[in-house]
Short mmCIF file of C-alpha atoms and ligand atoms in Angstrom, two decimals:
data_model
loop_
_atom_site.label_atom_id
_atom_site.label_comp_id
_atom_site.label_asym_id
_atom_site.label_seq_id
_atom_site.Cartn_x
_atom_site.Cartn_y
_atom_site.Cartn_z
CA MET J 1 0.03 -0.03 -0.28
CA ARG J 2 1.36 3.33 -1.14
CA THR J 3 2.57 5.87 1.58
CA TYR J 4 2.94 9.65 0.86
CA THR J 5 5.48 11.58 2.93
CA LEU J 6 4.64 15.78 2.82
CA ILE J 7 6.53 18.20 3.89
CA ALA J 8 4.03 21.06 5.63
CA PRO J 9 6.00 24.47 5.97
CA ALA J 10 5.15 27.15 8.54
CA LYS J 11 4.50 30.37 7.86
CA ILE J 12 5.26 34.00 9.54
CA ASN J 13 3.26 37.32 9.10
CA LEU J 14 5.30 40.14 7.48
CA TYR J 15 2.37 42.38 8.38
CA LEU J 16 -1.13 41.68 10.74
CA GLU J 17 -3.31 44.60 10.71
CA ILE J 18 -6.85 43.96 12.44
CA ILE J 19 -9.73 46.26 11.01
CA GLY J 20 -12.86 45.09 12.44
CA ASP J 21 -14.92 41.98 14.00
CA ARG J 22 -17.48 39.83 12.54
CA PRO J 23 -20.61 38.66 13.09
CA ASP J 24 -19.18 34.85 13.35
CA GLY J 25 -16.69 35.69 16.21
CA TYR J 26 -13.72 36.30 13.68
CA HIS J 27 -11.95 39.42 13.15
CA GLU J 28 -11.42 41.19 9.67
CA LEU J 29 -7.72 41.03 9.14
CA VAL J 30 -5.34 42.25 6.60
CA MET J 31 -2.18 40.28 6.60
CA ILE J 32 0.62 39.37 4.22
CA LEU J 33 1.81 35.92 4.93
CA GLN J 34 4.92 33.92 3.96
CA THR J 35 6.00 30.62 4.18
CA ILE J 36 9.45 29.65 5.62
CA GLU J 37 11.50 26.49 5.21
CA LEU J 38 10.67 25.41 8.66
CA ALA J 39 8.56 22.47 8.18
CA ASP J 40 6.66 19.24 9.67
CA ARG J 41 7.11 15.87 8.04
CA LEU J 42 3.85 14.08 7.73
CA GLU J 43 3.21 10.25 6.35
CA ILE J 44 0.08 9.23 5.15
CA ARG J 45 -0.95 5.90 4.62
CA CYS J 46 -3.88 3.54 4.06
CA ASN J 47 -4.30 1.24 7.29
CA GLY J 48 -6.82 -1.12 6.06
CA ILE J 49 -9.19 -0.38 8.90
CA GLN J 50 -12.32 2.03 8.84
CA GLY J 51 -10.76 4.69 11.29
CA ILE J 52 -8.06 7.44 11.63
CA GLN J 53 -5.14 7.12 13.59
CA LEU J 54 -2.68 9.87 14.49
CA HIS J 55 0.76 9.52 15.62
CA CYS J 56 3.09 12.30 16.77
CA ASN J 57 6.66 12.58 18.46
CA HIS J 58 5.66 16.03 20.33
CA PRO J 59 3.95 15.77 23.74
CA LEU J 60 1.80 18.59 23.28
CA VAL J 61 0.19 17.91 20.03
CA PRO J 62 -3.12 16.13 20.89
CA LEU J 63 -3.82 13.09 19.08
CA ASP J 64 -7.94 13.30 18.84
CA GLN J 65 -10.23 15.18 17.01
CA THR J 66 -8.91 18.74 18.08
CA ASN J 67 -5.68 18.06 15.98
CA LEU J 68 -5.98 19.86 12.55
CA ALA J 69 -4.71 16.85 10.88
CA TYR J 70 -7.12 14.46 12.19
CA ARG J 71 -10.15 16.74 11.28
CA ALA J 72 -8.90 17.23 7.73
CA ALA J 73 -8.98 13.26 7.20
CA GLN J 74 -12.48 13.33 8.62
CA LEU J 75 -13.35 15.94 6.65
CA MET J 76 -11.96 14.40 3.50
CA SER J 77 -13.79 11.10 4.65
CA GLN J 78 -17.14 12.96 4.90
CA GLU J 79 -16.65 14.62 1.77
CA PHE J 80 -15.74 11.63 -0.09
CA PRO J 81 -17.39 8.61 1.46
CA GLU J 82 -16.94 6.50 -1.46
CA ALA J 83 -13.05 6.95 -1.50
CA PHE J 84 -13.17 6.51 2.04
CA GLY J 85 -14.80 3.24 1.77
CA ASN J 86 -12.72 2.11 -1.10
CA TYR J 87 -9.36 2.87 0.65
CA GLY J 88 -9.97 1.96 4.40
CA GLY J 89 -8.89 4.12 7.21
CA VAL J 90 -5.79 5.99 7.27
CA ASP J 91 -2.81 6.28 9.47
CA ILE J 92 -1.32 9.61 10.04
CA THR J 93 2.46 10.38 11.58
CA ILE J 94 3.54 13.71 12.25
CA ASP J 95 6.97 14.49 12.65
CA LYS J 96 6.73 18.00 14.44
CA GLN J 97 9.29 20.31 13.65
CA ILE J 98 7.58 23.82 14.06
CA PRO J 99 7.40 24.86 17.61
CA VAL J 100 3.72 24.24 18.65
CA ALA J 101 1.24 27.34 19.73
CA ALA J 102 3.93 29.47 18.34
CA GLY J 103 2.14 32.04 16.04
CA LEU J 104 3.71 29.82 13.01
CA ALA J 105 0.49 28.06 11.73
CA GLY J 106 1.80 24.60 13.21
CA GLY J 107 -1.57 22.92 13.17
CA SER J 108 -3.04 24.44 10.25
CA THR J 109 -0.17 23.14 7.67
CA ASP J 110 -0.48 19.90 9.03
CA GLY J 111 -4.12 20.07 8.26
CA ALA J 112 -3.17 21.37 5.00
CA ALA J 113 -0.80 18.53 4.38
CA VAL J 114 -3.15 15.95 5.30
CA LEU J 115 -5.86 17.65 2.15
CA VAL J 116 -3.00 17.16 -0.36
CA GLY J 117 -1.84 13.70 0.83
CA LEU J 118 -5.53 12.23 1.11
CA ASP J 119 -6.04 13.96 -2.54
CA LEU J 120 -3.27 11.78 -3.70
CA LEU J 121 -3.66 8.63 -1.67
CA TRP J 122 -7.45 8.41 -2.80
CA GLU J 123 -6.37 9.59 -6.54
CA LEU J 124 -9.39 12.29 -6.29
CA GLY J 125 -7.48 14.85 -8.84
CA LEU J 126 -8.73 17.94 -6.71
CA THR J 127 -7.57 21.43 -8.05
CA LEU J 128 -5.85 23.62 -5.70
CA PRO J 129 -8.74 26.11 -5.16
CA GLN J 130 -11.02 22.93 -4.27
CA LEU J 131 -8.16 22.01 -1.97
CA GLN J 132 -8.29 25.36 -0.73
CA ARG J 133 -11.89 25.64 -0.20
CA LEU J 134 -11.99 22.30 2.08
CA GLY J 135 -8.98 24.08 3.88
CA GLU J 136 -11.51 26.94 4.49
CA LYS J 137 -13.83 24.70 6.49
CA LEU J 138 -10.94 23.70 8.92
CA GLY J 139 -9.21 27.19 9.92
CA SER J 140 -8.54 30.32 8.44
CA ASP J 141 -4.64 29.84 7.73
CA VAL J 142 -5.30 26.62 6.03
CA PRO J 143 -5.93 27.73 2.53
CA PHE J 144 -2.81 29.95 2.54
CA CYS J 145 -0.54 26.75 3.56
CA VAL J 146 -2.13 24.65 0.96
CA ALA J 147 -0.30 27.11 -1.42
CA GLY J 148 2.41 28.71 0.39
CA GLY J 149 4.34 31.61 -1.28
CA THR J 150 3.74 35.22 -0.06
CA ALA J 151 0.55 36.41 -0.02
CA ILE J 152 -2.10 39.17 1.02
CA ALA J 153 -4.53 37.55 3.44
CA THR J 154 -7.75 39.15 3.88
CA GLY J 155 -11.58 38.35 5.49
CA ARG J 156 -10.53 35.81 8.39
CA GLY J 157 -7.19 35.32 6.46
CA GLU J 158 -8.93 32.91 3.81
CA LYS J 159 -9.09 35.27 1.13
CA LEU J 160 -5.77 35.26 -0.66
CA ASP J 161 -4.18 37.12 -3.22
CA PRO J 162 -0.58 36.01 -4.35
CA ILE J 163 2.11 38.33 -4.51
CA PRO J 164 5.65 38.10 -5.87
CA ASP J 165 8.00 35.52 -4.00
CA LEU J 166 10.42 36.85 -1.49
CA ASP J 167 12.47 33.39 -1.15
CA SER J 168 15.90 34.60 -1.39
CA LEU J 169 15.70 36.40 2.24
CA TRP J 170 16.62 34.72 5.37
CA VAL J 171 15.01 34.69 8.92
CA VAL J 172 16.03 34.01 12.70
CA LEU J 173 13.20 32.74 14.67
CA ALA J 174 13.19 32.92 18.54
CA LYS J 175 11.09 31.19 21.21
CA TYR J 176 10.75 30.32 24.60
CA GLN J 177 10.22 26.85 24.75
CA ASN J 178 7.63 26.71 27.93
CA LEU J 179 6.06 29.97 26.72
CA SER J 180 2.83 29.85 24.67
CA VAL J 181 0.26 32.77 23.88
CA SER J 182 -3.47 31.45 23.13
CA THR J 183 -4.79 32.94 20.00
CA PRO J 184 -8.15 33.50 21.12
CA TRP J 185 -6.66 35.54 24.21
CA ALA J 186 -4.63 37.41 22.03
CA TYR J 187 -7.73 38.81 19.71
CA GLN J 188 -9.73 39.22 22.57
CA THR J 189 -7.68 41.15 24.47
CA TYR J 190 -7.17 43.44 21.21
CA LYS J 191 -10.94 43.85 20.87
CA LYS J 192 -11.41 45.19 24.46
CA GLN J 193 -8.56 47.63 24.56
CA PHE J 194 -8.94 48.57 20.98
CA GLY J 195 -12.41 47.83 19.35
CA GLU J 196 -13.06 51.33 19.34
CA THR J 197 -10.99 51.69 16.47
CA TYR J 198 -12.88 48.93 14.42
CA LEU J 199 -14.34 49.81 11.27
CA LYS J 200 -18.06 49.15 11.53
CA ASP J 201 -19.33 49.59 7.93
CA LEU J 202 -18.54 47.10 5.05
CA LYS J 203 -17.70 49.71 2.79
CA ASN J 204 -15.12 51.10 4.84
CA ILE J 205 -13.90 47.62 5.60
CA GLU J 206 -13.84 46.99 1.75
CA SER J 207 -11.93 50.07 1.06
CA ARG J 208 -9.40 49.55 3.76
CA THR J 209 -8.82 46.20 2.83
CA SER J 210 -8.26 46.87 -1.15
CA GLN J 211 -5.73 49.47 0.24
CA ILE J 212 -2.99 47.07 1.00
CA ASN J 213 -2.69 46.15 -2.44
CA SER J 214 -1.13 49.54 -3.23
CA GLY J 215 0.33 50.07 0.14
CA PRO J 216 4.29 50.73 0.89
CA LEU J 217 5.01 47.02 2.22
CA VAL J 218 3.48 45.46 -0.93
CA LYS J 219 5.08 48.00 -2.73
CA ALA J 220 8.48 47.13 -1.22
CA ILE J 221 8.34 43.31 -2.26
CA SER J 222 7.36 43.54 -5.76
CA GLN J 223 10.22 46.02 -5.73
CA LYS J 224 12.28 43.48 -3.62
CA ASP J 225 13.60 46.61 -1.71
CA ARG J 226 14.73 44.27 1.27
CA LYS J 227 15.64 47.59 3.65
CA LYS J 228 12.41 48.79 3.42
CA ILE J 229 10.53 45.72 3.67
CA GLY J 230 12.33 45.16 6.97
CA LYS J 231 11.28 48.81 8.07
CA LEU J 232 7.67 48.32 7.11
CA LEU J 233 7.25 44.90 9.20
CA HIS J 234 3.77 45.24 11.20
CA ASN J 235 1.83 43.50 13.74
CA ASP J 236 -1.01 44.69 15.69
CA LEU J 237 -1.16 42.03 18.13
CA GLU J 238 2.33 43.12 19.46
CA ASN J 239 0.17 45.82 21.62
CA VAL J 240 -1.36 43.38 23.57
CA VAL J 241 1.31 40.70 23.66
CA LEU J 242 4.28 42.76 24.23
CA PRO J 243 3.24 44.30 27.57
CA GLU J 244 2.03 41.00 29.14
CA TYR J 245 4.74 39.00 28.15
CA SER J 246 7.79 40.84 29.12
CA GLN J 247 9.72 37.98 28.08
CA VAL J 248 9.22 38.51 24.65
CA ALA J 249 9.08 42.01 24.24
CA GLN J 250 12.69 41.76 25.68
CA LEU J 251 13.46 39.05 23.21
CA ARG J 252 12.27 41.34 20.76
CA ASN J 253 14.61 44.54 21.34
CA ILE J 254 17.45 42.13 21.52
CA LEU J 255 17.02 40.50 18.35
CA GLN J 256 16.39 44.21 17.09
CA GLN J 257 19.62 45.37 18.60
CA ALA J 258 21.77 42.51 17.04
CA GLY J 259 21.24 43.52 13.52
CA GLY J 260 18.95 42.40 10.49
CA LEU J 261 16.53 43.87 8.12
CA GLY J 262 13.59 44.13 10.65
CA THR J 263 12.08 42.27 13.75
CA MET J 264 8.72 41.65 14.39
CA MET J 265 6.57 39.01 16.45
CA SER J 266 4.58 36.32 14.11
CA GLY J 267 0.84 36.06 14.43
CA SER J 268 -0.13 35.85 17.95
CA GLY J 269 3.30 35.06 19.04
CA PRO J 270 5.47 34.38 21.23
CA THR J 271 7.67 33.84 18.29
CA VAL J 272 9.91 36.73 17.40
CA PHE J 273 12.04 36.87 13.92
CA THR J 274 14.10 38.97 12.18
CA LEU J 275 14.46 39.16 8.47
CA CYS J 276 18.11 38.78 7.20
CA ASN J 277 20.09 39.12 4.05
CA SER J 278 21.93 36.05 4.46
CA GLN J 279 22.56 32.76 6.09
CA ALA J 280 25.72 34.18 7.74
CA GLU J 281 23.99 37.34 9.09
CA ALA J 282 21.02 35.18 10.33
CA GLU J 283 23.74 33.07 12.22
CA THR J 284 25.55 36.33 13.46
CA ILE J 285 21.84 37.45 14.85
CA GLN J 286 21.18 34.11 16.65
CA GLN J 287 24.66 34.14 18.24
CA LYS J 288 24.57 37.56 19.67
CA ALA J 289 21.13 36.72 21.02
CA ARG J 290 21.91 33.71 22.54
CA GLN J 291 25.09 35.52 24.43
CA GLU J 292 22.44 38.29 25.79
CA ILE J 293 19.72 36.08 27.01
CA LYS J 294 21.47 32.98 28.61
CA ASP J 295 18.41 30.77 28.95
CA PRO J 296 18.09 27.32 28.22
CA ASP J 297 14.59 27.51 27.74
CA LEU J 298 15.04 30.30 24.55
CA GLU J 299 15.23 28.27 21.41
CA PHE J 300 16.45 29.43 17.73
CA TRP J 301 16.14 28.48 14.28
CA VAL J 302 17.73 29.98 11.25
CA THR J 303 15.73 29.09 8.07
CA LYS J 304 14.70 30.78 4.55
CA LEU J 305 11.70 32.25 3.43
CA SER J 306 10.21 29.64 0.90
CA SER J 307 7.66 30.03 -2.43
CA THR J 308 6.11 26.86 -2.14
CA GLY J 309 3.39 25.22 0.32
CA ILE J 310 2.62 21.63 0.90
CA GLN J 311 5.13 19.43 -1.26
CA VAL J 312 5.30 15.49 -1.85
CA ALA J 313 8.63 14.27 -0.58
CA SER J 314 8.23 10.88 -1.45
CA VAL J 315 5.89 8.06 -2.40
P1 ATP M 401 -1.72 29.90 14.08
O1 ATP M 401 -0.51 30.70 13.90
O2 ATP M 401 -2.61 29.17 13.24
O3 ATP M 401 -2.44 30.67 15.26
P2 ATP M 401 -0.07 28.72 16.46
O4 ATP M 401 1.35 28.18 15.06
O5 ATP M 401 -0.26 29.79 17.17
O6 ATP M 401 -1.29 28.57 14.99
P3 ATP M 401 -0.67 25.70 16.56
O7 ATP M 401 1.01 25.38 16.58
O8 ATP M 401 -1.19 25.19 15.42
O9 ATP M 401 -0.70 27.02 16.90
O10 ATP M 401 -0.84 25.02 18.16
C1 ATP M 401 -2.17 25.64 18.46
C2 ATP M 401 -3.15 24.51 19.54
O11 ATP M 401 -3.64 23.76 18.05
C3 ATP M 401 -2.03 23.77 20.10
O12 ATP M 401 -1.91 24.34 21.83
C4 ATP M 401 -2.74 22.51 20.10
O13 ATP M 401 -3.25 22.07 21.30
C5 ATP M 401 -3.56 22.56 18.95
N1 ATP M 401 -3.44 21.65 17.65
C6 ATP M 401 -4.32 20.80 16.92
N2 ATP M 401 -3.36 20.42 15.92
C7 ATP M 401 -2.19 20.49 15.72
C8 ATP M 401 -0.92 20.09 15.15
N3 ATP M 401 -1.29 19.41 14.25
N4 ATP M 401 0.28 20.30 15.44
C9 ATP M 401 0.09 21.30 16.76
N5 ATP M 401 -1.08 21.90 17.45
C10 ATP M 401 -2.07 21.48 16.93
#
């Protein structure tokens, strides 16, 4: 029986602006998302029984229906009951390399990988837009994770507009291993503190959303103006996460002082990243920051920006 191995990369947010809330409880967002090479590896194979079995090497990753990889398999079995019946159940093994609850879309990318993997395993021949529409049902970041690259994401994050790739840049990521930030907490706190600034009118929301296309960061990205890109990084959620988590604020300052093109928190944190011109620059920044903060709980990754989403590694 065939086994597919899939590479499921993480993402960072080059830009995250909260412009309003929505009746469905989500926020109206304007983001620029970027795939990085740091990735989980998933193995998917038919198990010959009518069930979904999940295995993972990371103790903090749930193995039940709350796991997005599990939910993706469940969704596929409901959408394609005939294929599920013909091929039987699936075994999914996640080799977790992306830090958990880190603002890097680790769960979403695993969900995206299972959609792509089952499409191949069950020979469904789904198109990229079809896979992304299925992804929308699992979570806001899943459609982006399927395709990857560099993209403007609006709505809850599911409406995507790809822009020129930035894959020649490097990035240093830093995160305290035992520190996680709840995404719902970050958004709820932001709403409590800044809800008065939210745009209410649909017209205003649409107009603000469309402004990003002609905005300075998208211009800098299409012109590959690295210095400007670094200066224009932005994340509204820093306004609530940094005051509450002083360790993250300190880490951000130290990384920023260590050099590179620009430093920012990714998503709802607590991962902080610095964009760099080269691998050598990224490694120097990592060493400088390590010397400043001598805490064994602090982890670093040096990786590249990437232009691809879910990839098949082997059959
Ligand atoms: P996002 O950037 O999309 O907000 P995140 O990177 O902050 O996500 P995840 O790594 O996806 O966060 O983990 C958030 C929570 O989701 C975890 O605490 C875990 O309980 C749950 N979870 C569900 N599926 C997975 C998965 N496949 N990998 C990791 N965590 C998962």
